[in-house]
């Protein structure tokens, strides 16, 4: 996320087309307990240790993603339900967040503040303190999450991503040039962390398709 944002910021200029970043849902491990699991215990159970995160943390620190307080391996389904609710085009709100803003708030709460984002109480706090949800809307959001509204739609979108792009893990990026809401040429799809220069090079190549 950070390296993509660096590339987008570097590319933005009056002479270049705008870059729209939109996040789609994905759940790494649907078998994670509904309320999440203690970080070390989950890693030991699934992989034998949390050693795989060491390189992730080292590379993250170079771009300001410190992972200073990662305490929980969350079940993120309700995170995606909340994002779908907050970004719904039909939602009546003055300051509607983008999917990028939603994910940034959730990531910071989870990785840097030690919050368990599996929990409804935590998500409601994030929504009100970071994403502009008003006091008058809090109860509606809480009910939406507690009643598991939107979960079928989220699961369906994840399944469509698996089927259409063969997505089996994250991060996974789909980059394309579009006009009138339709792709020009074939979009790029690739998995794994990328350097910001890789994104910038693709932006330049895609811009050439726009004429």
XYZ file of C-alpha atoms in Angstrom:
211
model
C 0.000 0.000 0.000
C 2.710 2.493 0.992
C 4.853 1.897 -2.099
C 1.798 2.141 -4.331
C 0.888 5.463 -2.713
C 4.440 6.726 -3.237
C 4.198 5.839 -6.927
C 0.792 7.487 -7.299
C 1.991 10.687 -5.607
C 5.103 10.797 -7.819
C 3.062 10.260 -10.984
C 0.375 12.831 -10.293
C 0.850 15.987 -12.329
C -1.250 18.215 -14.622
C 0.283 16.482 -17.649
C -0.601 12.955 -16.506
C -4.011 11.304 -16.254
C -5.434 10.798 -12.754
C -4.823 7.514 -10.949
C -7.809 5.970 -9.198
C -6.993 3.394 -6.515
C -9.798 1.090 -5.463
C -9.428 -1.759 -2.986
C -11.327 -5.020 -3.330
C -12.050 -7.494 -0.517
C -9.952 -10.558 0.199
C -9.805 -12.778 3.287
C -6.455 -14.536 3.688
C -7.720 -17.288 5.980
C -11.510 -17.734 6.186
C -10.858 -20.298 8.935
C -9.605 -17.628 11.342
C -11.767 -17.474 14.461
C -14.584 -14.943 14.162
C -13.137 -12.748 16.932
C -9.568 -13.068 15.654
C -6.624 -14.888 17.235
C -3.596 -13.855 19.265
C -0.837 -13.051 16.775
C 1.960 -15.361 17.945
C -0.381 -18.253 18.731
C -1.933 -18.052 15.266
C 1.448 -17.987 13.533
C 2.725 -20.949 15.537
C -0.429 -22.912 14.804
C -0.398 -22.210 11.083
C 3.282 -21.833 10.120
C 5.277 -22.941 13.145
C 6.459 -19.404 13.990
C 6.075 -15.741 13.041
C 9.486 -15.747 11.346
C 7.963 -15.003 7.953
C 6.955 -11.531 9.194
C 10.528 -10.393 9.918
C 11.352 -9.464 6.317
C 7.913 -7.866 5.964
C 8.584 -5.642 8.952
C 12.099 -4.741 7.786
C 10.920 -3.660 4.340
C 7.916 -1.892 5.834
C 10.053 0.267 8.118
C 11.886 1.656 5.085
C 8.643 3.254 3.876
C 7.058 4.142 7.218
C 5.000 0.990 7.833
C 6.503 -0.001 11.172
C 4.223 -2.839 12.362
C 5.010 -1.691 15.900
C 2.021 -3.206 17.670
C 0.634 -6.160 15.699
C -1.153 -8.152 18.405
C -3.956 -9.980 16.605
C -4.431 -12.053 13.482
C -7.917 -10.808 12.615
C -10.841 -12.282 10.806
C -11.296 -9.424 8.341
C -14.726 -10.240 6.935
C -16.435 -7.544 8.995
C -13.744 -5.053 7.958
C -14.795 -5.575 4.356
C -18.464 -5.343 5.300
C -17.805 -1.985 6.965
C -15.856 -0.713 3.950
C -18.715 -1.736 1.651
C -21.169 0.100 3.904
C -19.098 3.286 4.170
C -18.302 3.504 0.446
C -21.758 2.546 -0.825
C -22.697 5.041 -3.590
C -26.221 5.152 -2.164
C -25.104 6.044 1.358
C -26.190 9.526 2.367
C -23.108 11.095 3.954
C -21.282 14.399 3.561
C -17.742 13.038 3.844
C -17.758 9.570 2.345
C -14.316 7.894 2.646
C -12.587 6.097 -0.195
C -11.615 2.435 0.001
C -8.002 3.589 0.392
C -8.882 5.771 3.375
C -10.848 2.937 4.967
C -8.007 0.463 4.582
C -5.398 2.944 5.827
C -7.428 3.514 9.002
C -7.914 -0.216 9.572
C -4.246 -1.025 8.919
C -3.031 1.670 11.315
C -5.406 0.510 14.031
C -4.328 -3.109 13.582
C -0.583 -2.853 12.963
C 0.405 0.260 14.911
C -2.222 0.588 17.657
C -2.703 -3.066 18.553
C -6.450 -3.092 17.895
C -8.429 -6.232 17.101
C -10.264 -5.266 13.915
C -12.323 -8.459 13.980
C -14.580 -6.885 16.617
C -17.616 -4.736 15.926
C -16.765 -2.353 18.786
C -13.315 -1.739 17.304
C -14.657 -1.137 13.809
C -17.298 1.281 15.065
C -14.578 3.192 16.940
C -12.465 3.367 13.776
C -15.459 4.554 11.767
C -16.325 7.350 14.189
C -12.824 8.503 15.143
C -11.079 8.150 11.782
C -13.631 7.877 8.978
C -16.162 10.578 9.754
C -19.187 8.499 10.751
C -21.521 10.773 12.693
C -23.154 10.001 16.037
C -26.511 9.794 14.285
C -25.258 6.956 12.062
C -23.387 4.890 14.639
C -26.323 2.697 15.612
C -27.132 1.938 11.980
C -23.526 0.880 11.299
C -23.397 -1.238 14.452
C -26.644 -2.989 13.541
C -25.365 -3.572 10.007
C -22.244 -5.306 11.320
C -23.884 -7.213 14.169
C -26.578 -8.562 11.843
C -23.890 -9.631 9.368
C -25.394 -7.522 6.591
C -23.395 -7.365 3.394
C -21.394 -10.521 4.127
C -22.828 -12.464 1.184
C -21.933 -9.665 -1.204
C -18.380 -9.501 0.155
C -17.885 -13.267 -0.145
C -19.305 -13.189 -3.672
C -16.869 -10.448 -4.708
C -13.943 -12.426 -3.272
C -15.034 -15.517 -5.186
C -15.337 -13.505 -8.405
C -11.771 -12.224 -7.957
C -10.519 -15.766 -7.473
C -12.332 -16.935 -10.589
C -11.576 -14.011 -12.908
C -7.973 -13.272 -11.925
C -6.987 -16.487 -10.111
C -6.256 -14.501 -6.953
C -4.897 -16.793 -4.255
C -3.149 -14.328 -1.986
C -2.397 -10.681 -1.267
C -1.109 -8.239 -2.186
C -2.516 -8.623 -5.683
C -2.667 -5.673 -8.067
C -4.737 -5.054 -11.184
C -3.585 -2.024 -13.174
C -5.243 -0.815 -16.324
C -6.033 2.235 -18.436
C -9.699 3.068 -18.845
C -11.963 5.496 -20.643
C -15.681 5.719 -20.109
C -15.489 3.059 -17.411
C -14.004 0.417 -19.737
C -10.465 -0.938 -19.930
C -8.339 -0.055 -22.954
C -6.278 -3.095 -23.768
C -5.652 -5.803 -21.237
C -5.028 -4.814 -17.607
C -1.948 -5.994 -15.745
C -2.524 -8.462 -12.928
C 0.333 -9.468 -10.644
C 0.898 -10.616 -7.079
C 3.473 -9.856 -4.432
C 4.976 -6.688 -2.990
C 6.370 -4.342 -5.644
C 8.793 -1.441 -5.644
C 7.314 2.006 -6.274
C 9.363 2.330 -9.485
C 7.618 -0.763 -10.862
C 4.256 0.913 -10.432
C 5.476 4.167 -11.982
C 6.813 2.334 -15.043
C 3.450 0.630 -15.534
C 1.614 3.948 -15.128
C 3.738 5.415 -17.919
C 3.088 2.443 -20.185
C -0.658 2.549 -19.534
C -0.742 6.289 -20.213
C 0.547 5.618 -23.729
C -2.634 3.633 -24.422
C -4.747 6.736 -23.837
C -3.284 8.480 -26.866
